[in-house]
Every structure is written in structure tokens, then in C-alpha cells.
mmCIF file of C-alpha atoms in Angstrom:
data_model
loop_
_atom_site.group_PDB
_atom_site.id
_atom_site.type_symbol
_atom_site.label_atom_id
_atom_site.label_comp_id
_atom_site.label_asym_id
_atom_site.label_seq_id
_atom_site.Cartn_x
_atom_site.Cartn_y
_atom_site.Cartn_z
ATOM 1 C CA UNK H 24 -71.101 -214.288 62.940
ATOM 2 C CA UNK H 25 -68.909 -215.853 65.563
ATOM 3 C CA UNK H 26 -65.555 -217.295 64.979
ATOM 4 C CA UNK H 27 -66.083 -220.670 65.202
ATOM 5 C CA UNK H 28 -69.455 -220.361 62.798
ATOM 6 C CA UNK H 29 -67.364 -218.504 60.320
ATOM 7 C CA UNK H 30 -64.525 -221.295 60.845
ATOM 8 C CA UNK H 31 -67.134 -224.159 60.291
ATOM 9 C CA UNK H 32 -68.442 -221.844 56.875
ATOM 10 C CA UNK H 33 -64.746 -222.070 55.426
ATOM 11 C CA UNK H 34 -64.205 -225.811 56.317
ATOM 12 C CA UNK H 35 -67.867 -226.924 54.948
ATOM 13 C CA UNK H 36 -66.956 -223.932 51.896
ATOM 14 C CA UNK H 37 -62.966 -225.802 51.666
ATOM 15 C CA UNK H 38 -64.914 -229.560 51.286
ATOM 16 C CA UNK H 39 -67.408 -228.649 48.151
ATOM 17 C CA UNK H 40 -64.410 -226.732 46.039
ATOM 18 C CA UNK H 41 -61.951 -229.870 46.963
ATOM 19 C CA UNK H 42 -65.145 -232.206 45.671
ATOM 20 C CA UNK H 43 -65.657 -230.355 42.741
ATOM 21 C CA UNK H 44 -62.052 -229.896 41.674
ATOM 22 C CA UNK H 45 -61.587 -233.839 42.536
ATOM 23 C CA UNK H 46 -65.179 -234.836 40.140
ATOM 24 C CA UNK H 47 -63.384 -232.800 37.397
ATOM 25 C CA UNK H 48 -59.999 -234.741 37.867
ATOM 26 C CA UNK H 49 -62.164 -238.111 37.452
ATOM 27 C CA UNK H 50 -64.165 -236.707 34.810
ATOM 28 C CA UNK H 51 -60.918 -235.749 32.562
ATOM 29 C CA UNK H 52 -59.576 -238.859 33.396
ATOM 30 C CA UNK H 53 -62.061 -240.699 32.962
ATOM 31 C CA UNK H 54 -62.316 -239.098 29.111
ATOM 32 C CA UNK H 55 -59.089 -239.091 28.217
ATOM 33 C CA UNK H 56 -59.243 -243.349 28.632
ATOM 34 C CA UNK H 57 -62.383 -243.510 26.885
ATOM 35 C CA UNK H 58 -61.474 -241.420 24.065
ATOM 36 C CA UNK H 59 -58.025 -243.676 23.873
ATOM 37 C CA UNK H 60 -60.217 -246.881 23.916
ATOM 38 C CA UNK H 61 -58.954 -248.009 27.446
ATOM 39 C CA UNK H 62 -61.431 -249.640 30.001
ATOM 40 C CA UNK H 63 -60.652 -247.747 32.862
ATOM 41 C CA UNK H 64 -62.680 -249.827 34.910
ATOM 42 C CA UNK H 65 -59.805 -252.348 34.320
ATOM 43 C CA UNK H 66 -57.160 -250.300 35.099
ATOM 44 C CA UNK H 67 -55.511 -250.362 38.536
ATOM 45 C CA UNK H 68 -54.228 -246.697 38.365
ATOM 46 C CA UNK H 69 -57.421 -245.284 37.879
ATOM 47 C CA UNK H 70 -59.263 -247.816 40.214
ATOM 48 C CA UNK H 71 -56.976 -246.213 42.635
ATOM 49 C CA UNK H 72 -57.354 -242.803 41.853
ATOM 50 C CA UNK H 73 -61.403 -243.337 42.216
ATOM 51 C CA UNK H 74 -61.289 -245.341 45.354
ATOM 52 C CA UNK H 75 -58.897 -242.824 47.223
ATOM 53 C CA UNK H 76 -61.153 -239.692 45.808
ATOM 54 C CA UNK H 77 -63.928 -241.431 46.740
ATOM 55 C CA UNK H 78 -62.398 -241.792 50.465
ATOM 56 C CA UNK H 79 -62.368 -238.363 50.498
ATOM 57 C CA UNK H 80 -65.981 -237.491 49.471
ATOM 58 C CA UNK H 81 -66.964 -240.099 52.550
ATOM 59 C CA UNK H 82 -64.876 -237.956 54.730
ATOM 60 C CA UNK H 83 -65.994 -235.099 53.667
ATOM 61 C CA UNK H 84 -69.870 -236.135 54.368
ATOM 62 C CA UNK H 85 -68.968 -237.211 58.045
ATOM 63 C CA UNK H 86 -67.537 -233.889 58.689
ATOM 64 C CA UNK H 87 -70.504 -232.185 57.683
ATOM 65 C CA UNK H 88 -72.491 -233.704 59.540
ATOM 66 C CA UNK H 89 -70.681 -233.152 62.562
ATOM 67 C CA UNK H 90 -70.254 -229.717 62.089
ATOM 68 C CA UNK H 91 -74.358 -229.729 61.537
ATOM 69 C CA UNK H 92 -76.554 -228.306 64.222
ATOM 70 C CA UNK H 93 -78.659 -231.506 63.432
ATOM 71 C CA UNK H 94 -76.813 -234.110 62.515
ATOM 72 C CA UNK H 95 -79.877 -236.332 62.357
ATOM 73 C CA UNK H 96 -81.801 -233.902 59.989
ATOM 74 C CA UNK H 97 -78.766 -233.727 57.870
ATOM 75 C CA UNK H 98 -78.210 -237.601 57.628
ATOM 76 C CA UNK H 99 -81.986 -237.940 56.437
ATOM 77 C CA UNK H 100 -81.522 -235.106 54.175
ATOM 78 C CA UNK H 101 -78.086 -236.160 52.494
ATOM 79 C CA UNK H 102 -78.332 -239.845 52.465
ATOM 80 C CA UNK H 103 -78.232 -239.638 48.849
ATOM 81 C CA UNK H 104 -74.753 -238.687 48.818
ATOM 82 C CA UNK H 105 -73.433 -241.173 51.365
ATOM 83 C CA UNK H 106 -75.000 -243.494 48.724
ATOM 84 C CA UNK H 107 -73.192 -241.912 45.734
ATOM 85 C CA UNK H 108 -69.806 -241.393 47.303
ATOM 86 C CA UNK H 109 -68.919 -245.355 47.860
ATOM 87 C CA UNK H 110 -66.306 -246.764 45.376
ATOM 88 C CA UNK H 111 -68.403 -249.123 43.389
ATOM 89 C CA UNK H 112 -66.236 -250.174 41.142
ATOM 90 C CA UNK H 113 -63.638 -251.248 43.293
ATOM 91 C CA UNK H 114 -65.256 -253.283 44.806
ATOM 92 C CA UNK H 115 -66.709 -254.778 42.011
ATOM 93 C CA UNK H 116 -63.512 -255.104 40.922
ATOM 94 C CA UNK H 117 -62.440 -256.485 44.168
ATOM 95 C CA UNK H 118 -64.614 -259.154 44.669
ATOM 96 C CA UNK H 119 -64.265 -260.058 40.727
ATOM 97 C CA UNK H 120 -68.034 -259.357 40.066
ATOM 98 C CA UNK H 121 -69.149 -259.983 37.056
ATOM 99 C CA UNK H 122 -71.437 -257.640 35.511
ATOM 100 C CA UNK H 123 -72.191 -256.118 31.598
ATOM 101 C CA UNK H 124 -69.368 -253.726 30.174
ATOM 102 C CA UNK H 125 -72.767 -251.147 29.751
ATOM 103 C CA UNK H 126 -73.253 -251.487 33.443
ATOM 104 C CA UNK H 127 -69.996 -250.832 34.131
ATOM 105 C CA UNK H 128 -69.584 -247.869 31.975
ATOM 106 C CA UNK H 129 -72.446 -246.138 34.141
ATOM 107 C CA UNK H 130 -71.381 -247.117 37.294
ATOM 108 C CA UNK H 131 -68.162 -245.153 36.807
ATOM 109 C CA UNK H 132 -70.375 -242.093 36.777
ATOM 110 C CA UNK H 133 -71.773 -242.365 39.900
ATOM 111 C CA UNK H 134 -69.121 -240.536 42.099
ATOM 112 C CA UNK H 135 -69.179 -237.958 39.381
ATOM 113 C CA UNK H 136 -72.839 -236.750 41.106
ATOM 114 C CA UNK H 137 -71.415 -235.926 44.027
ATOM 115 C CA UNK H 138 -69.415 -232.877 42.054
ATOM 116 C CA UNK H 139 -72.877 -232.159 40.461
ATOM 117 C CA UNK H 140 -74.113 -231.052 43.937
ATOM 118 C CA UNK H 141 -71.039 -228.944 44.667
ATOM 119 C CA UNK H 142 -70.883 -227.673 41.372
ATOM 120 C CA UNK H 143 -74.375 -225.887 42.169
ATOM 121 C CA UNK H 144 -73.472 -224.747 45.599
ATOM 122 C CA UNK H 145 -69.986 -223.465 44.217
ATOM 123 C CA UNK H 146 -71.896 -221.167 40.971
ATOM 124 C CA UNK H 147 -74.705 -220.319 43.705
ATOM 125 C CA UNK H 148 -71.465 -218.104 44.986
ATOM 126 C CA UNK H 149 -70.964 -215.643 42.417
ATOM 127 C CA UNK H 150 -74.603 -214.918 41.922
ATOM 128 C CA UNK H 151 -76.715 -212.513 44.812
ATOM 129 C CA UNK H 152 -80.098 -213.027 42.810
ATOM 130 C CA UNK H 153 -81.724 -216.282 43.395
ATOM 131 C CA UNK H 154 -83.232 -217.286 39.796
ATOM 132 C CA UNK H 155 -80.083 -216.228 38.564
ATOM 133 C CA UNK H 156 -78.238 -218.531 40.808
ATOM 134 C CA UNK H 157 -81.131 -221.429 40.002
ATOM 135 C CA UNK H 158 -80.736 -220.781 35.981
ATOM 136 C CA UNK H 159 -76.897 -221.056 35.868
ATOM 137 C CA UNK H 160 -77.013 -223.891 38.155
ATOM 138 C CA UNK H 161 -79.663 -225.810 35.750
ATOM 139 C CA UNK H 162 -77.327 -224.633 32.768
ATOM 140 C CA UNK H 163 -74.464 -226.053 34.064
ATOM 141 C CA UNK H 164 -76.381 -229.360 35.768
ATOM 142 C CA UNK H 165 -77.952 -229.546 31.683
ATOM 143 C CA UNK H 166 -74.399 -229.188 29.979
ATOM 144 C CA UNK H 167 -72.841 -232.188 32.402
ATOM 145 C CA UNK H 168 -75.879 -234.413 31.795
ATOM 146 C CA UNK H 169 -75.320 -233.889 28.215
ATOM 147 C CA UNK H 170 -71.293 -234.350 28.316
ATOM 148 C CA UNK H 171 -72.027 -237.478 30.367
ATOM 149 C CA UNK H 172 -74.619 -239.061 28.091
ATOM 150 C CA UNK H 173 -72.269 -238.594 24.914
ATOM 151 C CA UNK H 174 -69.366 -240.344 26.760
ATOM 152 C CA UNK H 175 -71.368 -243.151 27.922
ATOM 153 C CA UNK H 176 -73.083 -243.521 25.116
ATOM 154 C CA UNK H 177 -69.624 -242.774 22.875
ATOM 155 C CA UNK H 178 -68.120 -245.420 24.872
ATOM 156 C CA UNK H 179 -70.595 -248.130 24.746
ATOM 157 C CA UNK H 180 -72.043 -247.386 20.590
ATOM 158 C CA UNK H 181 -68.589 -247.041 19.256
ATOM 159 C CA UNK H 182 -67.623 -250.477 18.287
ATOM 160 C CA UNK H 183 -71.160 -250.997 17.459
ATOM 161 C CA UNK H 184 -72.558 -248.581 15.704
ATOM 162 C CA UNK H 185 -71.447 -247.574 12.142
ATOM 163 C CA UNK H 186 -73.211 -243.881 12.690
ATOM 164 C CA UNK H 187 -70.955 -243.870 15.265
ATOM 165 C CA UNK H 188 -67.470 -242.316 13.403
ATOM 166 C CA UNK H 189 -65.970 -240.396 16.789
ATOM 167 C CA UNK H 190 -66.825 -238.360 19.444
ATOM 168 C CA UNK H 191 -68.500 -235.830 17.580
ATOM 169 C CA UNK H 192 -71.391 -238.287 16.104
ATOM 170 C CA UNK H 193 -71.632 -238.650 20.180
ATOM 171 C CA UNK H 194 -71.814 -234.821 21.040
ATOM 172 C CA UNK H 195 -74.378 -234.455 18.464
ATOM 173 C CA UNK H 196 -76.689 -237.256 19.318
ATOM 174 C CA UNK H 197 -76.979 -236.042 22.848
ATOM 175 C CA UNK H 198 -77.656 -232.541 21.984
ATOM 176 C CA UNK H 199 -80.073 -232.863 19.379
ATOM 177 C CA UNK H 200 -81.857 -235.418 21.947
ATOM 178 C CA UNK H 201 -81.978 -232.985 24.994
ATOM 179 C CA UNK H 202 -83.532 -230.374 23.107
ATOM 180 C CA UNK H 203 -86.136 -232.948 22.165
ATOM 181 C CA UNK H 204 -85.637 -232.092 18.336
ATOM 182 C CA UNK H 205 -84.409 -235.792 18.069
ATOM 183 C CA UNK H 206 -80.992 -237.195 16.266
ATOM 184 C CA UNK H 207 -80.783 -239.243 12.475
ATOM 185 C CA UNK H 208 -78.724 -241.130 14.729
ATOM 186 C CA UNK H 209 -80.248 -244.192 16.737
ATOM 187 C CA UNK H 210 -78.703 -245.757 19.229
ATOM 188 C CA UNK H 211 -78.228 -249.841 18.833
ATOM 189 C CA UNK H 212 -77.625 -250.629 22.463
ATOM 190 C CA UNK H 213 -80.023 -250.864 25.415
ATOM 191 C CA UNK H 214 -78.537 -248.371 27.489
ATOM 192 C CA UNK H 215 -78.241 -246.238 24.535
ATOM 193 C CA UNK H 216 -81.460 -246.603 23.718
ATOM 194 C CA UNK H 217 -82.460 -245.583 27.538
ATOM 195 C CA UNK H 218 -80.166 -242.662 27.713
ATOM 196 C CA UNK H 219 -82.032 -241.660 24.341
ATOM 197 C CA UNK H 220 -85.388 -241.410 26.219
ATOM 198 C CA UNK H 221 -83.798 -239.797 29.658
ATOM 199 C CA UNK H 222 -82.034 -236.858 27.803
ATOM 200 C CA UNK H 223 -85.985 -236.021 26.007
ATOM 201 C CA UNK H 224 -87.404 -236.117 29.555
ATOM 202 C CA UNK H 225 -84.662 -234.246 30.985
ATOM 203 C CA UNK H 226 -85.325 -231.741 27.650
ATOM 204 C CA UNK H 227 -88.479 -231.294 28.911
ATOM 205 C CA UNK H 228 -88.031 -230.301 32.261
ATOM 206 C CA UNK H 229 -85.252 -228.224 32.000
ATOM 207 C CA UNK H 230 -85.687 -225.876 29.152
ATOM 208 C CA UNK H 231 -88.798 -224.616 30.726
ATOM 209 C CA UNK H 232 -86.696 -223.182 33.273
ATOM 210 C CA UNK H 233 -84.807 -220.871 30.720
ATOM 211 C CA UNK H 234 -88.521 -219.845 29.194
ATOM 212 C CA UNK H 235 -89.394 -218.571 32.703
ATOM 213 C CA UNK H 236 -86.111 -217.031 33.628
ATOM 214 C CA UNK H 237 -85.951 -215.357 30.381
ATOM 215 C CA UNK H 238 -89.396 -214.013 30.938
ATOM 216 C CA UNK H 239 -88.617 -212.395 34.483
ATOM 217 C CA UNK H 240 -85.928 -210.998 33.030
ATOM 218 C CA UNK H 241 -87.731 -209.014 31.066
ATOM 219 C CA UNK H 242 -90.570 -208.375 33.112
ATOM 220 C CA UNK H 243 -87.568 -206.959 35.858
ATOM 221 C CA UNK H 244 -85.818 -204.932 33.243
ATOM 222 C CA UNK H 245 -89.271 -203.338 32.250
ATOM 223 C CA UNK H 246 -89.857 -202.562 35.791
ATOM 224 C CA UNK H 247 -87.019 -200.774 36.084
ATOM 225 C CA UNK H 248 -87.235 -198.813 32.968
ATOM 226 C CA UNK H 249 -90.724 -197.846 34.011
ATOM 227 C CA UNK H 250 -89.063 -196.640 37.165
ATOM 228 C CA UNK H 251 -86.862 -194.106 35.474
#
């Protein structure tokens, strides 16, 4: 590998660890409001905060793409996070839009996907086998989805729910849903209601994965001992 390859591998390496320590930042932020009752949507601080990390994971797209053998093929193919890395709610908030506090409350989370992608390219580094590398990377993807759900649906069932007593009601409801077992709690809103069904389909695509990486785990280590 040439020098200026194994420069381009540090920058492109540099840009997913800054996006994924900057999608944690939000997502701490972003929790410690909620759990204080403060609409952060509202508040100029963290409107700032967002819109200037946001800059930053626009930037960060443009350079890869130029550093990109094809930066054509790499536009088609990462569209999706041109898409997700635009600072909705400012300009929402900017052009004094006028949309449901539910909407709102999931349109915060849409820079956080952005960190989801570099969160799997950033674990695909400390594991050389590939399923490995895919299971952890579903495992982590799972527990996000499920931290995600809780706060939205913490945020938004709160005041309206009386199952609803704190975070932990939240927690609960989201993992009991995701493993498909179902919760005694039932969610009042509408977007409660939909995140009910979307962590039972994402339940049932995901833990399949574990089933077969459990199984070639076994079939590998029996290999192996049959070897000796």
C-alpha cells in the first residue's frame, strides 16, 4: 500500500471515529434533556450543537467521496447518508414549522443513524472473522434500536401514560417487545403504538442472526476438536 492510499485509509478511518464519538455526544445529550423533562428541540444550545455536528457529518460525506475511486458509484451507494446527515430540526425550527411534538421527538434521531453506520465499521475493526464482525455489529445495531425506542417512547408516553412511572417502565417495554415476548405495558400514543410493532419486526429479524452464529460456532469449534 502506497502512501497516499494509506493516507486516504487514516483520513476516511479519522471521519467514522469523529462521527461516532460526535452521535454519542448527541445521544447523551440528547438523554440527559429528556430524562430532565426539557424539549431539546426548543432549546437553542442544543439546536446548535446538532446543526454544527451535523455540518460536520456533511463534510465528512463530501470528503469521502472525493477521496473515492468512483465518486459516482459512491454517491449512488451513500445517498442515504447525505439524506440523514441534514439538520432537520433546525430548520424546522428556523422556518417556525409547525409540526406534532411525536414528530419532533423522532426527527431528533435522525442524525443519530449516521453513528449507527460508523459504529459498525468502527467494531468491524477489532474483529478478523467476518460473522464475528456481522454478529457484534447486529448486537450493538439491536441494543441502540432498543435504547432509542425507550427514549422516544419514554419521552412521548410519560405524561400520558400512568404505566409509565420512569425510565425503567421505558427500558422494559422495549425489551420485552424486541424479543417478541410482548410487554403488560401498552403504549397510548400513535407513535408508541408504531414503535411497538417495529421493535417485534426488528425481533424477528435479528435474533435469527444470533441462532445461526451460535450454531457455526459450534459447528467451528467441533471442527477443530475433531482436528486434534
Amino acid at each position: 500500500m502506497n502512501s497516499s492510499h494509506l493516507l486516504e485509509k487514516y483520513i476516511k478511518n479519522f471521519l467514522q471515529i469523529s462521527i461516532l464519538l460526535l452521535s454519542v455526544f448527541l445521544v447523551v445529550s440528547m438523554s440527559i434533556d429528556i430524562f430532565r423533562g426539557i424539549d431539546t428541540y426548543a432549546q437553542n444550545n442544543y439546536l446548535k450543537i446538532q446543526y454544527w455536528i451535523c455540518l460536520w457529518f456533511l463534510f465528512s460525506f463530501f470528503i469521502e467521496i472525493f477521496l473515492s475511486e468512483n465518486r459516482w458509484k459512491y454517491f449512488k451507494s451513500h445517498f442515504i447518508f447525505l439524506i440523514i446527515s441534514i439538520p432537520y430540526q433546525n430548520i424546522i425550527y428556523l422556518y417556525h414549522i409547525q409540526l406534532p411534538s411525536e414528530a419532533m421527538y423522532l426527527i431528533r434521531f435522525i442524525p443519530l443513524l449516521r453513528g449507527g453506520y460508523a459504529l459498525a465499521i468502527v467494531v468491524g475493526w477489532f474483529t478478523n472473522n467476518k460473522i464475528s464482525s456481522l454478529f457484534i455489529t447486529y448486537l450493538s445495531m439491536l441494543m441502540a434500536t432498543v435504547y432509542f425506542s425507550s427514549l422516544a417512547f419514554y419521552a412521548i408516553e410519560y405524561t400520558i401514560n400512568p404505566q409509565i412511572n420512569g425510565y425503567g417502565d421505558a427500558i422494559w417495554w422495549a425489551f420485552m417487545n424486541v424479543t417478541t415476548v410482548g410487554s403488560n405495558i401498552v403504549a397510548i400514543s400513535i407513535t408508541g403504538k408504531v414503535l411497538t410493532v417495529l421493535l417485534a419486526a426488528i425481533g424477528m429479524m435479528m435474533f435469527p442472526i444470533f441462532t445461526i452464529y451460535l450454531t457455526n460456532l459450534i459447528t467451528t469449534k467441533a471442527k477443530e476438536l475433531g482436528r486434534e
